[in-house]
Amino acid sequence: GSSIRTPTIDRLAREGARLEHFYVQPFSSQTRAAALTGRYPMRYGLQTLQIQWVSEFALPEDEELLPKMLKEAGYRTALIGKWHLGQVRKEDRPNARGYDMFYGHLGGAIDQDKKTDAGGRPDWWRNDKRVKEDGYATTLLAREAAAVIAKHERRQPLFLHLSLSAPQA
């Protein structure tokens, strides 16, 4: 209905899928868990609690995650950004849950400049190793995503999960 011509957007509106039902959970841990498992968080005990930087619990190990299934189907899988589904044990971290590559932070909100969690602990990782890097977190994540895409072998499908932390803060 605008006076501005938008033929591509108009075509998408006319021919695309219309999504009229939206489901979201109260916190990002639950929403992230639901998106990666395809199941409501109340089915595996995450319905009431946000996974915090001090939390000892995580998304249960027996929950099958999308990146693991895609990896088994031949995809290369990468998570760039925020994990927020458990960090105490190595088994709860992205590389153990189906991601070939992880770059970002394990907890929820972080200090974008210092890359520390709410308790002031360093929370910046490349796979299972803590790294120290200068720069604003969102800029570093965007650069990494662009680099992964640029280096990717196009014959193999890629699942790139980019999860920026700035909206949490």
Coordinates of C-alpha atoms in Angstrom, one line a residue:
G1 CA 0.0 0.0 0.0
S2 CA 3.0 2.3 -0.1
S3 CA 3.6 4.9 -2.7
I4 CA 7.2 3.6 -2.9
R5 CA 7.6 0.9 -5.6
T6 CA 8.8 -2.4 -4.1
P7 CA 8.2 -5.1 -6.8
T8 CA 10.3 -7.7 -5.1
I9 CA 8.7 -7.3 -1.7
D10 CA 5.2 -7.2 -3.4
R11 CA 6.0 -10.4 -5.2
L12 CA 7.1 -12.1 -2.0
A13 CA 3.9 -10.9 -0.2
R14 CA 1.8 -12.3 -3.1
E15 CA 3.6 -15.6 -3.7
G16 CA 5.4 -16.3 -0.4
A17 CA 4.3 -18.2 2.7
R18 CA 2.2 -16.3 5.2
L19 CA 3.2 -17.1 8.8
E20 CA 0.4 -16.3 11.2
H21 CA 1.3 -18.2 14.3
F22 CA 4.3 -17.4 16.3
Y23 CA 5.7 -19.2 19.3
V24 CA 8.4 -18.0 21.6
Q25 CA 9.6 -18.9 25.1
P26 CA 10.0 -16.5 27.9
F27 CA 13.8 -16.5 27.9
S28 CA 16.6 -17.0 25.4
S29 CA 17.8 -20.3 26.8
Q30 CA 14.3 -21.8 26.4
T31 CA 13.8 -20.3 22.9
R32 CA 17.2 -21.5 21.7
A33 CA 16.6 -25.0 23.1
A34 CA 13.2 -25.2 21.4
A35 CA 14.6 -24.1 18.1
L36 CA 17.5 -26.6 18.2
T37 CA 15.4 -29.6 19.5
G38 CA 12.1 -28.9 17.9
R39 CA 10.5 -29.6 21.2
Y40 CA 8.9 -27.5 24.0
P41 CA 11.4 -26.9 26.8
M42 CA 8.9 -28.3 29.4
R43 CA 9.5 -31.7 28.0
Y44 CA 13.1 -31.7 29.2
G45 CA 13.1 -29.5 32.2
L46 CA 14.0 -26.0 30.9
Q47 CA 10.6 -24.4 31.2
T48 CA 11.2 -22.1 34.2
L49 CA 14.9 -21.4 34.4
Q50 CA 17.3 -19.4 32.3
I51 CA 20.7 -20.9 32.1
Q52 CA 22.9 -18.3 33.8
W53 CA 26.7 -17.8 33.9
V54 CA 26.7 -19.5 37.3
S55 CA 24.3 -22.4 36.4
E56 CA 25.5 -25.9 36.8
F57 CA 22.8 -27.4 34.6
A58 CA 22.5 -27.5 30.8
L59 CA 20.3 -28.8 28.0
P60 CA 20.0 -32.5 28.7
E61 CA 22.6 -34.6 26.7
D62 CA 19.9 -37.0 25.4
E63 CA 18.2 -34.2 23.5
E64 CA 19.0 -34.6 19.7
L65 CA 20.0 -31.2 18.3
L66 CA 19.5 -29.9 14.8
P67 CA 23.2 -29.4 14.1
K68 CA 24.0 -33.0 15.0
M69 CA 21.3 -34.3 12.7
L70 CA 22.5 -32.0 9.9
K71 CA 26.1 -33.0 10.4
E72 CA 25.0 -36.7 10.1
A73 CA 23.3 -35.8 6.9
G74 CA 26.6 -34.4 5.4
Y75 CA 26.4 -30.8 6.4
R76 CA 29.3 -28.7 7.8
T77 CA 28.0 -27.1 10.9
A78 CA 29.1 -23.8 12.6
L79 CA 27.9 -21.8 15.5
I80 CA 29.1 -18.2 15.6
G81 CA 27.9 -16.2 18.6
K82 CA 26.0 -17.1 21.7
W83 CA 25.5 -20.7 22.9
H84 CA 23.6 -20.2 26.2
L85 CA 22.6 -23.9 26.7
G86 CA 25.2 -24.9 29.3
Q87 CA 28.9 -24.5 29.7
V88 CA 30.2 -26.2 32.9
R89 CA 31.0 -29.5 31.3
K90 CA 32.8 -29.9 27.9
E91 CA 30.0 -32.4 27.0
D92 CA 27.4 -29.5 27.2
R93 CA 29.3 -27.2 24.8
P94 CA 28.6 -26.6 21.1
N95 CA 31.4 -28.8 19.7
A96 CA 30.0 -31.8 21.7
R97 CA 26.5 -31.1 20.5
G98 CA 26.9 -31.2 16.8
Y99 CA 28.8 -28.1 15.7
D100 CA 32.1 -28.7 13.8
M101 CA 33.1 -25.1 14.5
F102 CA 32.3 -22.7 17.4
Y103 CA 33.3 -19.1 17.8
G104 CA 31.7 -16.8 20.4
H105 CA 30.6 -17.1 24.0
L106 CA 29.0 -19.8 26.0
G107 CA 26.9 -17.8 28.4
G108 CA 24.0 -15.3 27.8
A109 CA 24.8 -11.6 27.8
I110 CA 28.5 -10.5 27.6
D111 CA 30.4 -7.3 27.8
Q112 CA 30.8 -6.5 24.1
D113 CA 34.3 -4.9 24.6
K114 CA 35.8 -7.1 27.3
K115 CA 34.1 -10.3 26.3
T116 CA 33.3 -11.2 29.9
D117 CA 30.2 -12.7 31.4
A118 CA 28.0 -11.1 34.1
G119 CA 30.5 -12.3 36.8
G120 CA 33.4 -10.7 35.0
R121 CA 34.9 -14.0 33.8
P122 CA 36.4 -14.2 30.3
D123 CA 33.8 -15.8 28.0
W124 CA 35.2 -15.8 24.4
W125 CA 36.0 -19.1 22.7
R126 CA 37.2 -20.7 19.5
N127 CA 35.9 -24.2 19.7
D128 CA 36.9 -25.5 23.1
K129 CA 39.7 -23.0 23.8
R130 CA 39.3 -19.7 25.4
V131 CA 40.8 -16.9 23.3
K132 CA 41.6 -13.2 24.0
E133 CA 40.8 -10.8 21.1
D134 CA 40.4 -7.1 20.9
G135 CA 37.4 -5.6 19.2
Y136 CA 33.7 -5.3 19.6
A137 CA 32.0 -8.7 19.8
T138 CA 29.3 -8.1 17.2
T139 CA 32.0 -6.9 14.7
L140 CA 34.2 -10.0 15.4
L141 CA 31.2 -12.3 15.0
A142 CA 30.2 -10.7 11.7
R143 CA 33.7 -11.0 10.3
E144 CA 33.9 -14.6 11.4
A145 CA 30.6 -15.5 9.7
A146 CA 31.8 -13.8 6.5
A147 CA 35.1 -15.7 6.6
V148 CA 33.3 -19.1 7.1
I149 CA 31.1 -18.4 4.1
A150 CA 34.0 -17.2 2.0
K151 CA 36.1 -20.3 2.8
H152 CA 33.3 -22.8 2.6
E153 CA 33.5 -25.6 0.0
R154 CA 30.3 -25.0 -1.9
R155 CA 29.8 -28.7 -2.8
Q156 CA 29.1 -29.5 0.9
P157 CA 26.0 -28.0 2.4
L158 CA 26.6 -25.6 5.3
F159 CA 24.5 -24.9 8.4
L160 CA 25.8 -21.6 9.7
H161 CA 24.0 -20.6 12.9
L162 CA 24.8 -16.9 13.6
S163 CA 23.6 -15.9 17.1
L164 CA 24.4 -12.3 18.0
S165 CA 24.6 -11.4 21.7
A166 CA 23.8 -7.7 21.4
P167 CA 20.0 -8.2 21.6
Q168 CA 20.4 -10.0 24.9
A169 CA 22.2 -7.0 26.4

